[in-house]
Amino acid sequence: MTDISYKPGDKKAAICASCKHLVDTTFFQQTDGLLVAVCDDCGRVVGIAGETEPPELAIEFYEGEYLGDRPMLTRMFVVEGSCVPYDRPPYTVLEETRRILEQYGEKYASQELRDRPLTVFISKRRGEDYIPLGRLDVTVRDGVAHTSILVEGQPRYDAEPVSVEKGDDIVAVIVRVLRDG
Ligand SMILES: [Zn+2]
């Protein structure tokens, strides 16, 4: 919680991630009631009232099957980011994860998904703290990725299997699992 309360129409200077410099922002009440600061120059959401910056999701990819001991896995790469909806309720963890990975996949290639177990940890980063939010356990058999999804506050469930095309990279497959599964 914040000790300064803002109301719609208030102004505050902030660094805009899109404009990449200090801009004037105006507070604006979303339909979900969330008070957000919007960049006066580009119109994007720069922050949420009460937080200096939106907490980021960290999506960590490991090779191997998770059996309760993370150091036994081989860390491959991590994708970090945040995605705050402008005019609708906040995304669920999995929706936000998918959107961050979609944006990542448009810019970068990741390793090809091989016939090996893959474990994806999703956590929320606030400063140095990582708060675990979910885990995807992926196994690939005969060109089909099977994913078991564990998200905080929900029973574990299996996503619909998705087929893995030749040359698919890991991020592309996980985006498909989260979209179609
Ligand atoms: Zn801007």
XYZ file of C-alpha atoms in Angstrom, residues 17-170:
154
model
C 9.521 2.127 -20.659
C 8.345 2.897 -24.203
C 9.526 6.504 -24.479
C 12.622 5.615 -22.424
C 12.829 8.936 -20.627
C 11.139 10.929 -17.904
C 7.608 11.878 -18.921
C 4.546 13.399 -17.362
C 1.908 10.840 -16.534
C -1.744 11.224 -15.678
C -3.615 8.910 -13.332
C -6.538 7.163 -14.909
C -9.088 4.779 -13.414
C -9.501 1.564 -15.375
C -12.882 -0.137 -15.631
C -11.615 -2.733 -13.140
C -11.032 0.034 -10.605
C -7.259 -0.146 -10.833
C -5.678 3.304 -10.786
C -2.891 3.461 -13.351
C -0.460 6.146 -14.475
C -0.586 6.688 -18.239
C 2.256 8.308 -20.211
C 1.156 11.686 -21.598
C 3.362 11.187 -24.655
C 2.573 7.656 -25.845
C -0.556 6.719 -23.868
C 0.863 3.516 -22.407
C 0.464 2.402 -18.824
C 3.638 3.332 -16.973
C 2.714 2.239 -13.479
C 0.043 1.318 -10.999
C -0.752 3.654 -8.107
C 1.015 2.443 -4.991
C 3.789 0.689 -6.835
C 6.884 2.248 -8.273
C 6.866 -0.248 -11.149
C 4.723 -3.273 -11.986
C 6.179 -6.464 -10.506
C 7.780 -8.580 -13.180
C 7.143 -12.208 -13.944
C 10.204 -14.401 -14.217
C 9.690 -17.437 -16.460
C 12.573 -19.844 -15.992
C 13.213 -22.781 -18.307
C 15.029 -25.865 -17.073
C 15.913 -29.100 -18.810
C 14.881 -32.148 -16.823
C 11.981 -33.421 -14.813
C 11.352 -31.677 -11.509
C 11.270 -34.146 -8.637
C 11.393 -31.623 -5.836
C 15.000 -30.580 -6.217
C 15.640 -27.656 -8.513
C 19.459 -27.854 -8.425
C 19.166 -31.270 -10.124
C 17.849 -29.527 -13.227
C 19.868 -27.733 -15.891
C 18.949 -24.090 -16.198
C 18.516 -23.067 -19.817
C 17.249 -19.484 -19.926
C 14.900 -17.040 -18.283
C 12.391 -14.606 -19.732
C 11.338 -11.666 -17.582
C 8.711 -9.072 -18.212
C 5.360 -7.706 -17.300
C 2.174 -7.169 -19.213
C -0.491 -4.954 -17.688
C -3.826 -4.773 -19.457
C -5.006 -1.264 -20.173
C -8.774 -1.439 -19.951
C -9.774 -4.818 -18.571
C -9.247 -6.893 -15.418
C -5.685 -7.990 -14.728
C -4.440 -11.054 -16.536
C -4.207 -14.372 -14.791
C -0.690 -15.686 -14.228
C -0.950 -17.968 -17.254
C -2.399 -15.241 -19.516
C 0.364 -12.870 -18.539
C 2.965 -15.605 -19.016
C 1.640 -16.335 -22.508
C 1.690 -12.665 -23.513
C 5.221 -12.131 -22.251
C 6.391 -15.240 -24.112
C 4.575 -14.180 -27.295
C 6.379 -10.844 -27.214
C 9.677 -12.618 -26.514
C 9.099 -15.094 -29.359
C 8.541 -12.274 -31.842
C 12.006 -10.920 -31.103
C 14.167 -13.848 -30.106
C 14.676 -17.494 -30.965
C 15.058 -20.047 -28.186
C 16.408 -23.563 -28.358
C 14.579 -26.243 -30.259
C 12.312 -28.378 -28.088
C 13.791 -31.850 -27.881
C 12.406 -35.137 -26.671
C 13.389 -34.391 -23.103
C 11.433 -33.270 -20.078
C 11.251 -29.520 -19.640
C 10.302 -27.710 -16.452
C 9.131 -24.094 -16.451
C 8.957 -22.144 -13.195
C 6.840 -18.993 -13.094
C 7.426 -16.522 -10.298
C 6.786 -12.899 -9.527
C 9.805 -10.747 -8.887
C 9.699 -7.830 -6.493
C 13.169 -6.454 -6.146
C 15.284 -9.386 -5.038
C 12.362 -11.554 -3.966
C 10.988 -14.310 -6.162
C 7.510 -15.454 -5.202
C 6.656 -18.800 -6.848
C 3.350 -18.762 -8.737
C 3.326 -21.807 -10.936
C 5.113 -24.595 -12.728
C 4.719 -26.349 -16.066
C 6.001 -29.910 -16.420
C 6.426 -30.722 -20.086
C 7.205 -34.081 -21.633
C 7.479 -34.708 -25.363
C 6.487 -38.074 -26.767
C 6.177 -38.903 -30.468
C 6.076 -35.270 -31.496
C 3.414 -34.320 -28.967
C 4.017 -32.107 -25.931
C 2.119 -33.099 -22.790
C 2.019 -30.439 -20.094
C 0.950 -30.659 -16.501
C 0.107 -27.239 -15.092
C 0.355 -26.294 -11.440
C -0.737 -22.768 -10.563
C -1.061 -21.305 -7.093
C -4.585 -21.670 -5.762
C -5.722 -24.273 -8.308
C -5.557 -28.046 -8.499
C -3.003 -29.400 -10.903
C -4.367 -30.156 -14.353
C -3.199 -31.413 -17.709
C -3.273 -29.064 -20.685
C -4.508 -30.380 -24.024
C -1.554 -32.022 -25.771
C -0.112 -29.940 -28.609
C 1.849 -31.224 -31.559
C 5.452 -30.144 -31.934
C 6.441 -29.227 -35.474
C 9.962 -29.686 -36.708
C 12.042 -26.630 -35.848
C 9.636 -25.367 -33.175
C 11.507 -23.619 -30.448
C 10.704 -24.005 -26.778
